[in-house]
Short mmCIF file of N, CA and C in Angstrom, two decimals:
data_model
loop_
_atom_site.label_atom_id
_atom_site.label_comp_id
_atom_site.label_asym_id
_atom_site.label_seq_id
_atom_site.Cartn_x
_atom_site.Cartn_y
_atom_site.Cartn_z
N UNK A 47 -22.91 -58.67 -27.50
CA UNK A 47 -22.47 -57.56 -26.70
C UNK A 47 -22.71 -56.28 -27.48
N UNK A 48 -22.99 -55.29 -26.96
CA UNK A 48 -23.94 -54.24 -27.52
C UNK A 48 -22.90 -52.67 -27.15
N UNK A 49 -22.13 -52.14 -28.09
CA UNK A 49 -21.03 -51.34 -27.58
C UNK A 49 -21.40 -49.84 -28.08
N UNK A 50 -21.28 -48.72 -27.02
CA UNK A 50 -21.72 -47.57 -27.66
C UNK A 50 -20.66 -46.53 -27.99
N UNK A 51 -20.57 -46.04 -28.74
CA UNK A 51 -19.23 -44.92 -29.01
C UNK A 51 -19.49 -43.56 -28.62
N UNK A 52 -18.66 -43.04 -28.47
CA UNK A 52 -18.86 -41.56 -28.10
C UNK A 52 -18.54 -41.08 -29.06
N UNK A 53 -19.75 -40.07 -29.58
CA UNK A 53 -19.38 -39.39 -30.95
C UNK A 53 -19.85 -37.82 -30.34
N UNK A 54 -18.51 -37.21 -30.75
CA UNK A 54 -18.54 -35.60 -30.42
C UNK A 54 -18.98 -34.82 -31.98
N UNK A 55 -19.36 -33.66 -31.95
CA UNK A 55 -19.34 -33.03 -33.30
C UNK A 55 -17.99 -32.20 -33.30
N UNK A 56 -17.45 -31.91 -34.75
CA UNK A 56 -15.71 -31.32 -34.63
C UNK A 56 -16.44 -30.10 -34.37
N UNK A 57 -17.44 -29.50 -34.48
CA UNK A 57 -17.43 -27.63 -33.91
C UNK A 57 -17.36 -27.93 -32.23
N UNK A 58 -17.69 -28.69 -31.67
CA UNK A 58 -17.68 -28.54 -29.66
C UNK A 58 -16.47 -28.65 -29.67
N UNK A 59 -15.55 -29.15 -30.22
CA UNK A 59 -14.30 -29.52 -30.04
C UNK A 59 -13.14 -28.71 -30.44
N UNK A 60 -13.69 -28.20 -31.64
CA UNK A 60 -12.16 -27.39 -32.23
C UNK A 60 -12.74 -25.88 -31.68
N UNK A 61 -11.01 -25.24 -31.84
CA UNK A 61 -10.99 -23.96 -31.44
C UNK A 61 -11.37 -23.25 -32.39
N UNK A 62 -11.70 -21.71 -32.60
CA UNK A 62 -12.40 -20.82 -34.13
C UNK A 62 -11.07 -20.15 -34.60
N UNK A 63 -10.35 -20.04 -33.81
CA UNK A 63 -9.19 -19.07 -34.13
C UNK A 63 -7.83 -19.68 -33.04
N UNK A 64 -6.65 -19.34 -33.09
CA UNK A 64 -5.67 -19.82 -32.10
C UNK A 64 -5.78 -19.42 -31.21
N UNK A 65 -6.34 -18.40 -31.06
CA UNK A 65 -6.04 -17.37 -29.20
C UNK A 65 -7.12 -17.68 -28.28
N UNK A 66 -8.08 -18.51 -28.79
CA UNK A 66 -9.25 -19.29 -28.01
C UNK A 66 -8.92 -20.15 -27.07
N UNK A 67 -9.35 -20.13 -26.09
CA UNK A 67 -8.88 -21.22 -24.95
C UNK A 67 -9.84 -22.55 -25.25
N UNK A 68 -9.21 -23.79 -24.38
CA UNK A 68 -10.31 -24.86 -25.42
C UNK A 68 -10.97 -25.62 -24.11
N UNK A 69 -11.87 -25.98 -25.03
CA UNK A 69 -13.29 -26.24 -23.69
C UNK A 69 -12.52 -27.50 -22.99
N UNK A 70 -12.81 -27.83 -21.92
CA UNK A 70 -12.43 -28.88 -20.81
C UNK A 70 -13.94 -29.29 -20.46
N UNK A 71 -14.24 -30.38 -20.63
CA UNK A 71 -15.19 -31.28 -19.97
C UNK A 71 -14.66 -32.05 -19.01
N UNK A 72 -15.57 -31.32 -17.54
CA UNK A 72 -15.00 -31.58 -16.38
C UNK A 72 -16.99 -31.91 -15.77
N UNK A 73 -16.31 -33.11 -15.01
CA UNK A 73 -17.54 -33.87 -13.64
C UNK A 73 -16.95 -33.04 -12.60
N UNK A 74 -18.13 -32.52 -12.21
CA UNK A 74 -17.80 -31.45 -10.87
C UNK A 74 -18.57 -32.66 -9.61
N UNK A 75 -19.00 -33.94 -9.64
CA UNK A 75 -19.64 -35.00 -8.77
C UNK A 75 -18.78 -35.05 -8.15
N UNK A 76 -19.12 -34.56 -6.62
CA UNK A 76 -18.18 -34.66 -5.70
C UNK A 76 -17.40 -36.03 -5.28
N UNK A 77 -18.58 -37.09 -5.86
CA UNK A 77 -18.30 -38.53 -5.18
C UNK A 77 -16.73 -38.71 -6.52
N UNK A 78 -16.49 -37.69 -7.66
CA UNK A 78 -15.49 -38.22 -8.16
C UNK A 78 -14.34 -37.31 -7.72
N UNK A 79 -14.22 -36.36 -6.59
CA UNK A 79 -13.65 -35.37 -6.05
C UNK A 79 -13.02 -35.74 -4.62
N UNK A 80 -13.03 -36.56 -3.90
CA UNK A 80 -13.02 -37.21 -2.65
C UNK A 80 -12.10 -35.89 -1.99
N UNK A 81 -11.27 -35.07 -2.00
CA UNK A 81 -10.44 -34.64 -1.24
C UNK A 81 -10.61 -32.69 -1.56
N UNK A 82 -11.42 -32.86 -2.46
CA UNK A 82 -11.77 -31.43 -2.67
C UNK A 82 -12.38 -30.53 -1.80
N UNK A 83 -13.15 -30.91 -0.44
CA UNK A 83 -12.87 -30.14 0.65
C UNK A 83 -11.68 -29.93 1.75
N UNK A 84 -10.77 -31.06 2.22
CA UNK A 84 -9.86 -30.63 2.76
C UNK A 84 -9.10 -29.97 2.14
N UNK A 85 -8.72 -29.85 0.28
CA UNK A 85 -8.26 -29.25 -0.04
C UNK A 85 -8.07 -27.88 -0.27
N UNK A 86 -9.51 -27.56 -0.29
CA UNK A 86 -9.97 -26.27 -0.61
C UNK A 86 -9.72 -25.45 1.73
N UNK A 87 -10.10 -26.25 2.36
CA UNK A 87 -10.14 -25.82 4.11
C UNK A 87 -8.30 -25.87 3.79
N UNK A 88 -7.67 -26.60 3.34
CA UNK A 88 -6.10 -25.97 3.29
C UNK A 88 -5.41 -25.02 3.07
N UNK A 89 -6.11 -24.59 1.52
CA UNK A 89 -5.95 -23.26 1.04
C UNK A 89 -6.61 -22.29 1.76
N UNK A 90 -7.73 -22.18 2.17
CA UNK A 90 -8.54 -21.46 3.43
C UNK A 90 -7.20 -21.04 4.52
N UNK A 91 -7.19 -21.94 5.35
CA UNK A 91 -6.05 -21.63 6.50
C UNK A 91 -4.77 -21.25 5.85
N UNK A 92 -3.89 -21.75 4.95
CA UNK A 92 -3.13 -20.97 4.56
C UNK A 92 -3.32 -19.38 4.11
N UNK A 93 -4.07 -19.23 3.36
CA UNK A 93 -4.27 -17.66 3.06
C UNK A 93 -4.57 -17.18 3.88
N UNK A 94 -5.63 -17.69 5.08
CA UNK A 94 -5.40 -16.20 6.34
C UNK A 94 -4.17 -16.40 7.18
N UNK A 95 -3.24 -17.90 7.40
CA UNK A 95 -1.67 -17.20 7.53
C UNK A 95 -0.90 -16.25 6.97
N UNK A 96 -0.89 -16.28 5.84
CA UNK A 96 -0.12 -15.01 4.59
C UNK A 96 -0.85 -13.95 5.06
N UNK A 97 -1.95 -13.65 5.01
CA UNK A 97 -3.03 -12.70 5.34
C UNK A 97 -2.10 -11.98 6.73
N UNK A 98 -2.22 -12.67 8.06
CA UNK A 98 -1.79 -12.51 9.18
C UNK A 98 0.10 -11.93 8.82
N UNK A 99 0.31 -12.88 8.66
CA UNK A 99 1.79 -12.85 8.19
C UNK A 99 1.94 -11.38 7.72
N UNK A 100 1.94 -11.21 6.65
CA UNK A 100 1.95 -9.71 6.01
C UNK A 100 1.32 -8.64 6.99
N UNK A 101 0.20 -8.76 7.94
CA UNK A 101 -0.52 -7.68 8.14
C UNK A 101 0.39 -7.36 9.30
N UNK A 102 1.26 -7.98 9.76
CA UNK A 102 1.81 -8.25 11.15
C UNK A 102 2.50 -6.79 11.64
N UNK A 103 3.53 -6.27 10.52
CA UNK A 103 4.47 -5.15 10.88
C UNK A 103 3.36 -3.83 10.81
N UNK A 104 2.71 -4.16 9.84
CA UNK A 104 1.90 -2.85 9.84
C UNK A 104 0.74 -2.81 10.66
N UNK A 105 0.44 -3.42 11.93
CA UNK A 105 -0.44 -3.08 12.66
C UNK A 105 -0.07 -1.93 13.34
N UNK A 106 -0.85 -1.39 14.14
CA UNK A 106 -0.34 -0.27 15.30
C UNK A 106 -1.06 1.19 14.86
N UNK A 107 -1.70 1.81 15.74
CA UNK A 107 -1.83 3.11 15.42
C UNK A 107 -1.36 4.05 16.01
N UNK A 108 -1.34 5.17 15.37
CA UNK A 108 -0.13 6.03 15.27
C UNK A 108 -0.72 7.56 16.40
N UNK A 109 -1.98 7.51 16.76
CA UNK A 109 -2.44 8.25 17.65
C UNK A 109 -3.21 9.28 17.04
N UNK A 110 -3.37 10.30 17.39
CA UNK A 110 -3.72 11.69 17.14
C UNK A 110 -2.85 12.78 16.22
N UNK A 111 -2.50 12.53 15.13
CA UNK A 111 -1.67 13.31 14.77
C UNK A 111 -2.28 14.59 13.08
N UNK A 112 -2.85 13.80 12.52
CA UNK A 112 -3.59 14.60 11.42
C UNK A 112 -5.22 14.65 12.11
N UNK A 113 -5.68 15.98 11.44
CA UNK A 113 -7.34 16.07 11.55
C UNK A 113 -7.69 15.29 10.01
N UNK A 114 -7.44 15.08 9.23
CA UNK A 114 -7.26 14.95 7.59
C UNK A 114 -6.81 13.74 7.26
N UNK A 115 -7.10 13.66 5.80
CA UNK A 115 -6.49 12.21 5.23
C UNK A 115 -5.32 12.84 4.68
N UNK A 116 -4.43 11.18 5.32
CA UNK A 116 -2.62 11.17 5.19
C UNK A 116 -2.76 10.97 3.73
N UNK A 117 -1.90 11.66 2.87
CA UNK A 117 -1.61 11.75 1.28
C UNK A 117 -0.44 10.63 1.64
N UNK A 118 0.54 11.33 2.55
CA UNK A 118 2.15 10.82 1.83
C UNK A 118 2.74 10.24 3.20
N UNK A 119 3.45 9.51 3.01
CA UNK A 119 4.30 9.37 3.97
C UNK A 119 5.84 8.91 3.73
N UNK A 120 6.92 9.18 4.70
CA UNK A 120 8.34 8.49 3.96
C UNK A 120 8.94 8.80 5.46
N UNK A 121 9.83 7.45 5.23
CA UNK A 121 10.74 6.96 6.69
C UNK A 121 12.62 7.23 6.29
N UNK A 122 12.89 7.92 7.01
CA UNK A 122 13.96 7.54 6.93
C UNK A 122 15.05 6.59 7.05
N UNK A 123 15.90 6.43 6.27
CA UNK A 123 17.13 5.55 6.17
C UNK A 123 17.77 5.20 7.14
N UNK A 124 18.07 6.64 7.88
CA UNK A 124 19.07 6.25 8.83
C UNK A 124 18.57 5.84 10.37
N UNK A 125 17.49 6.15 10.82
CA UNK A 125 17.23 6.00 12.28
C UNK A 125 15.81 5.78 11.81
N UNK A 126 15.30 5.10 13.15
CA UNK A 126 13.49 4.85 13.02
C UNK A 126 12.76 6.85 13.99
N UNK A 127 13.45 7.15 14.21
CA UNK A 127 13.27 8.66 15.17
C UNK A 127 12.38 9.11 14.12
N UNK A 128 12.93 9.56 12.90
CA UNK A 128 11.99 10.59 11.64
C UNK A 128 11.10 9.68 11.00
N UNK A 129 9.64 9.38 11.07
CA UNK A 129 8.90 9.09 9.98
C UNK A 129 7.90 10.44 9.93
N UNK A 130 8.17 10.87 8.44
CA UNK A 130 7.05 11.73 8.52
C UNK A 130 5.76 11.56 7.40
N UNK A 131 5.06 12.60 7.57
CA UNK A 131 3.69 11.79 7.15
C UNK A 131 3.25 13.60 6.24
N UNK A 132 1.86 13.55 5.79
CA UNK A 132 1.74 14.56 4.99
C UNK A 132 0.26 14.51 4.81
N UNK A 133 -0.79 15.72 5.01
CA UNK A 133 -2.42 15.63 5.26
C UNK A 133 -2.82 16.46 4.34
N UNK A 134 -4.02 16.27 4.02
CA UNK A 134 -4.91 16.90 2.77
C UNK A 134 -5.06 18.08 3.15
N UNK A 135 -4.51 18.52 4.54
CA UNK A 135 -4.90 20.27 4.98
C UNK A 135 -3.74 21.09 4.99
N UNK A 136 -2.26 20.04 4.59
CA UNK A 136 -1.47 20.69 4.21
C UNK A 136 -0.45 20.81 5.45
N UNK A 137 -0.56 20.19 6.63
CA UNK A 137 0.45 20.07 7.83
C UNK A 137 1.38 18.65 7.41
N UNK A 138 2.50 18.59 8.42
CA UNK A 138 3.40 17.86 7.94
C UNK A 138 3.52 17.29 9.30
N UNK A 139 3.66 15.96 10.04
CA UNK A 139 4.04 15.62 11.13
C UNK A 139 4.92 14.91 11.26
N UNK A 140 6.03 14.71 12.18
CA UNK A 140 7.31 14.14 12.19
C UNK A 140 6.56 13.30 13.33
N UNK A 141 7.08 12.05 13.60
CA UNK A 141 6.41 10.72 14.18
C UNK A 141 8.10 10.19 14.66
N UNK A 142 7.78 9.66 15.85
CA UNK A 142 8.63 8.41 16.51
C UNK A 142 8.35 7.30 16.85
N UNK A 143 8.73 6.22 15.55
CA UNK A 143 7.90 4.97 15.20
C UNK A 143 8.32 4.19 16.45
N UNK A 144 9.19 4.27 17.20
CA UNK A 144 9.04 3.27 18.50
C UNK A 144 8.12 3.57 19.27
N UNK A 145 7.86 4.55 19.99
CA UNK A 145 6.54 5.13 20.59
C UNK A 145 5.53 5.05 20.13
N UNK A 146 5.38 5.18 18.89
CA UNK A 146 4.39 5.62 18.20
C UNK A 146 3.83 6.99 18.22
N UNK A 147 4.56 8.06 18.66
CA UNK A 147 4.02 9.35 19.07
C UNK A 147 4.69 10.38 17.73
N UNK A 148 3.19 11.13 17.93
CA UNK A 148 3.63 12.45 17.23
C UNK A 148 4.96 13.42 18.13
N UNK A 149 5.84 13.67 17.06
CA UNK A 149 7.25 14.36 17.66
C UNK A 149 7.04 16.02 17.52
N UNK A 150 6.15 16.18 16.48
CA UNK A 150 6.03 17.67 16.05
C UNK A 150 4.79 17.49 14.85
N UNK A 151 4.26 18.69 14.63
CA UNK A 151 3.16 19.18 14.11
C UNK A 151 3.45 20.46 13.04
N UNK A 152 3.73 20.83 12.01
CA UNK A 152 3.92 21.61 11.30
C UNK A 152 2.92 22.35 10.37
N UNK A 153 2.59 23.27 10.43
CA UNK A 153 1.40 23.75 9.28
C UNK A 153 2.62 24.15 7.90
N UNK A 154 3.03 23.66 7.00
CA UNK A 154 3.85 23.52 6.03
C UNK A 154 3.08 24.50 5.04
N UNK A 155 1.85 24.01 4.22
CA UNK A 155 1.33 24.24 3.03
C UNK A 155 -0.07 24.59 3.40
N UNK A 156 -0.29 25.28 2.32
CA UNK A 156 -1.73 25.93 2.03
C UNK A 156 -2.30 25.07 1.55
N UNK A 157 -2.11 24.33 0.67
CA UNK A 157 -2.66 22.54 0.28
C UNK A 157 -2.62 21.49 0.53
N UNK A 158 -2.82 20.73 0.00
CA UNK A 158 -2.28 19.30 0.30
C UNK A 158 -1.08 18.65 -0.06
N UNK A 159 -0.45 18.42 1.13
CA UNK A 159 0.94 17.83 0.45
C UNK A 159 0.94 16.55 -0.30
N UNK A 160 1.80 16.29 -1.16
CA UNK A 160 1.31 15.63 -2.32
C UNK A 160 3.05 14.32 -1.87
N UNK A 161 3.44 15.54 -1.90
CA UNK A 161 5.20 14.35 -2.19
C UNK A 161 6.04 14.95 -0.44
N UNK A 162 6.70 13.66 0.00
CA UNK A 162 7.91 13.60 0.89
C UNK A 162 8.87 12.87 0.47
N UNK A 163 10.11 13.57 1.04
CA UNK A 163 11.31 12.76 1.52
C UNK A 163 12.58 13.03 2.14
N UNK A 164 13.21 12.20 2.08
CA UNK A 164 14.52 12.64 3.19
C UNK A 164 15.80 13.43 2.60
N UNK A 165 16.47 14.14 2.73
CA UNK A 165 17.73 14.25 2.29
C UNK A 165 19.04 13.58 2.82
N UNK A 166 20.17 14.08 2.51
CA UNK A 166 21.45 13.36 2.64
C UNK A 166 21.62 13.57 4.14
N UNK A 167 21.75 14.98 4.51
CA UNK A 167 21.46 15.60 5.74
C UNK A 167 20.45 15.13 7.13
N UNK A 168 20.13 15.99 7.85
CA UNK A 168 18.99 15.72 8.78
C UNK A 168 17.63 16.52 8.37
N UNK A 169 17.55 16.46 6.97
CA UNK A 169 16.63 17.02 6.56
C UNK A 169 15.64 16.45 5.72
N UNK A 170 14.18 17.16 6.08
CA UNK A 170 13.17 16.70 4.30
C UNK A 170 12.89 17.53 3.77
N UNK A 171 11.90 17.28 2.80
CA UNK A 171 11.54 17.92 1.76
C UNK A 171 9.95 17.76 1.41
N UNK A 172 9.02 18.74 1.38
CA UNK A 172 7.88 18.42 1.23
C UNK A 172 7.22 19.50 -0.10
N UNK A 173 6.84 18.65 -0.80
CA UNK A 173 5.63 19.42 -2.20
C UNK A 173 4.42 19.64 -1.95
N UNK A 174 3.74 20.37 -2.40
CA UNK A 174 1.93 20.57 -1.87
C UNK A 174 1.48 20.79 -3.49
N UNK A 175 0.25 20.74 -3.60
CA UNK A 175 -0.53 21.28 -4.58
C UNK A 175 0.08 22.76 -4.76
N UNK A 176 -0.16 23.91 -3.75
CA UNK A 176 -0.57 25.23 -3.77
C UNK A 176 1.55 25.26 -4.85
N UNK A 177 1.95 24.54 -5.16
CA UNK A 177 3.49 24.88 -6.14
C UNK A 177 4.53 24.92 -5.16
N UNK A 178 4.64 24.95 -4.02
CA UNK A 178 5.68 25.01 -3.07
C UNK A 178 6.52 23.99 -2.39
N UNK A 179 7.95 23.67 -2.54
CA UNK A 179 8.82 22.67 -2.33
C UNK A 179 9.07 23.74 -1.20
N UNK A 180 9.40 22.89 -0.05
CA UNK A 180 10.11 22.88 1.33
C UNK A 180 11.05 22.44 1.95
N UNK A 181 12.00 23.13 2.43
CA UNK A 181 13.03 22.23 3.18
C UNK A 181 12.76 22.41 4.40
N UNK A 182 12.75 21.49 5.34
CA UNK A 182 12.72 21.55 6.72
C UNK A 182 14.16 20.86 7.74
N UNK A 183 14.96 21.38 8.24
CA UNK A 183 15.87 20.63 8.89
C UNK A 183 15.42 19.63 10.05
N UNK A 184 15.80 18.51 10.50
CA UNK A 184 14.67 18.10 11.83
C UNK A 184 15.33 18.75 13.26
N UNK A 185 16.09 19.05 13.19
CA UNK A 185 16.44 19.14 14.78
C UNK A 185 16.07 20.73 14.71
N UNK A 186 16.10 21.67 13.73
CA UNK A 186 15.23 22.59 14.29
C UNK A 186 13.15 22.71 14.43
N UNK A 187 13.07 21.29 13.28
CA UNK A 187 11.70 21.45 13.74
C UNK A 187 11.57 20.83 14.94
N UNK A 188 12.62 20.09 15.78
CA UNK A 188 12.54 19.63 16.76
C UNK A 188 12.57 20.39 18.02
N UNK A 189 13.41 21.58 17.69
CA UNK A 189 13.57 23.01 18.97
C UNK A 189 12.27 23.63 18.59
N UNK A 190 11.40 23.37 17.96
CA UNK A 190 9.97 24.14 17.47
C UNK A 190 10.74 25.38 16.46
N UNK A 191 11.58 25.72 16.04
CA UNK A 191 11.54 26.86 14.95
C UNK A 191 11.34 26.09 13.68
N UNK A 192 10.19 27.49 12.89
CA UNK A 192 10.04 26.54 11.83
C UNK A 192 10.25 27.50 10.64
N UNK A 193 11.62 27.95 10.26
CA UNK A 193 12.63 28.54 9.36
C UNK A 193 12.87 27.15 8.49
N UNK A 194 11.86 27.81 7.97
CA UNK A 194 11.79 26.32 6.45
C UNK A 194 12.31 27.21 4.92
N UNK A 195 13.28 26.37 4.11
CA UNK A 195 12.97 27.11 2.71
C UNK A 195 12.06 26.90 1.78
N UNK A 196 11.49 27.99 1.27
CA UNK A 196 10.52 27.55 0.32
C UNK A 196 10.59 28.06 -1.44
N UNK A 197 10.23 27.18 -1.74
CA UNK A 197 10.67 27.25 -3.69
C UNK A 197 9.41 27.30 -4.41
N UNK A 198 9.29 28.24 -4.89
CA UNK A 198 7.67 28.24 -5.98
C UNK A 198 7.92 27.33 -7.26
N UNK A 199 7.41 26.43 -7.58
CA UNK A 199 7.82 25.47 -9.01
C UNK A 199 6.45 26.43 -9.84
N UNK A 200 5.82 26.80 -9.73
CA UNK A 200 4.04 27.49 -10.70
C UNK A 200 5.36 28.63 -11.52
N UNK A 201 5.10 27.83 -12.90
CA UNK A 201 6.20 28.67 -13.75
C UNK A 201 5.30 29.92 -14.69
#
């Protein structure tokens, strides 16, 4: 009987240093793989569930409301009525996420607004490039007056 050994050399085998990951000799022969396509069509259909799953709340478009790309956006806490949003031309739009409709249209900033958010109140707050913080109340940007305060931060 005629027996053959497997003789490796120690350099294929050993690592050069500890932080080396170490080689795996792997048969990729499918005939030794039997289940490696349904497995792989499993993971397939699962990830475009998650895919679907996640994409689900955020479908929907929001209509006509910027000419410009949206920088910012922030929702309020207390009611779905205020989401507002913020455009590279420097307008600010207040949105009513059940409808999906623009509520109001604001020319805010000479720039691009950069930062939003809500206050304690019925109010936000918007930053632009051009140095200017804003307060806006909503129920008067809601009567259309737009008696906003404004704060220069350019020290």
């Amino acid at each position: 009987m005629k027996v053959k050994a497997l003789s490796r050399s120690k350099a294929s085998t050993e690592r050069e240093c500890v932080g080396d990951l170490r080689k795996h000799s792997r048969n990729l022969d499918p005939v030794y793989h039997p289940m490696q396509r349904p497995r792989e069509m499993a993971r397939a259909v699962q990830s475009a569930k998650m895919e679907r799953m996640f994409a689900k709340p955020l479908v929907g478009n929001f209509g006509n409301g910027h000419q410009d790309a949206v920088y910012h956006t922030a929702i309020s806490r207390k009611s779905l009525l205020p989401m507002i949003s913020g455009c590279a031309d420097g307008t600010v739009s207040l949105w009513d996420l059940p409808t999906r409709s623009c509520v109001s249209t604001l020319n805010a900033h000479r720039q691009a607004v950069k930062g939003l958010t809500f206050g304690l109140d019925q109010d936000f707050y918007s930053c632009s490039q051009d140095g200017t913080v804003r307060r806006f109340v909503i129920p008067d940007v809601l009567s259309k007056k737009n008696d906003s305060e404004a704060s220069n931060l350019n020290g």
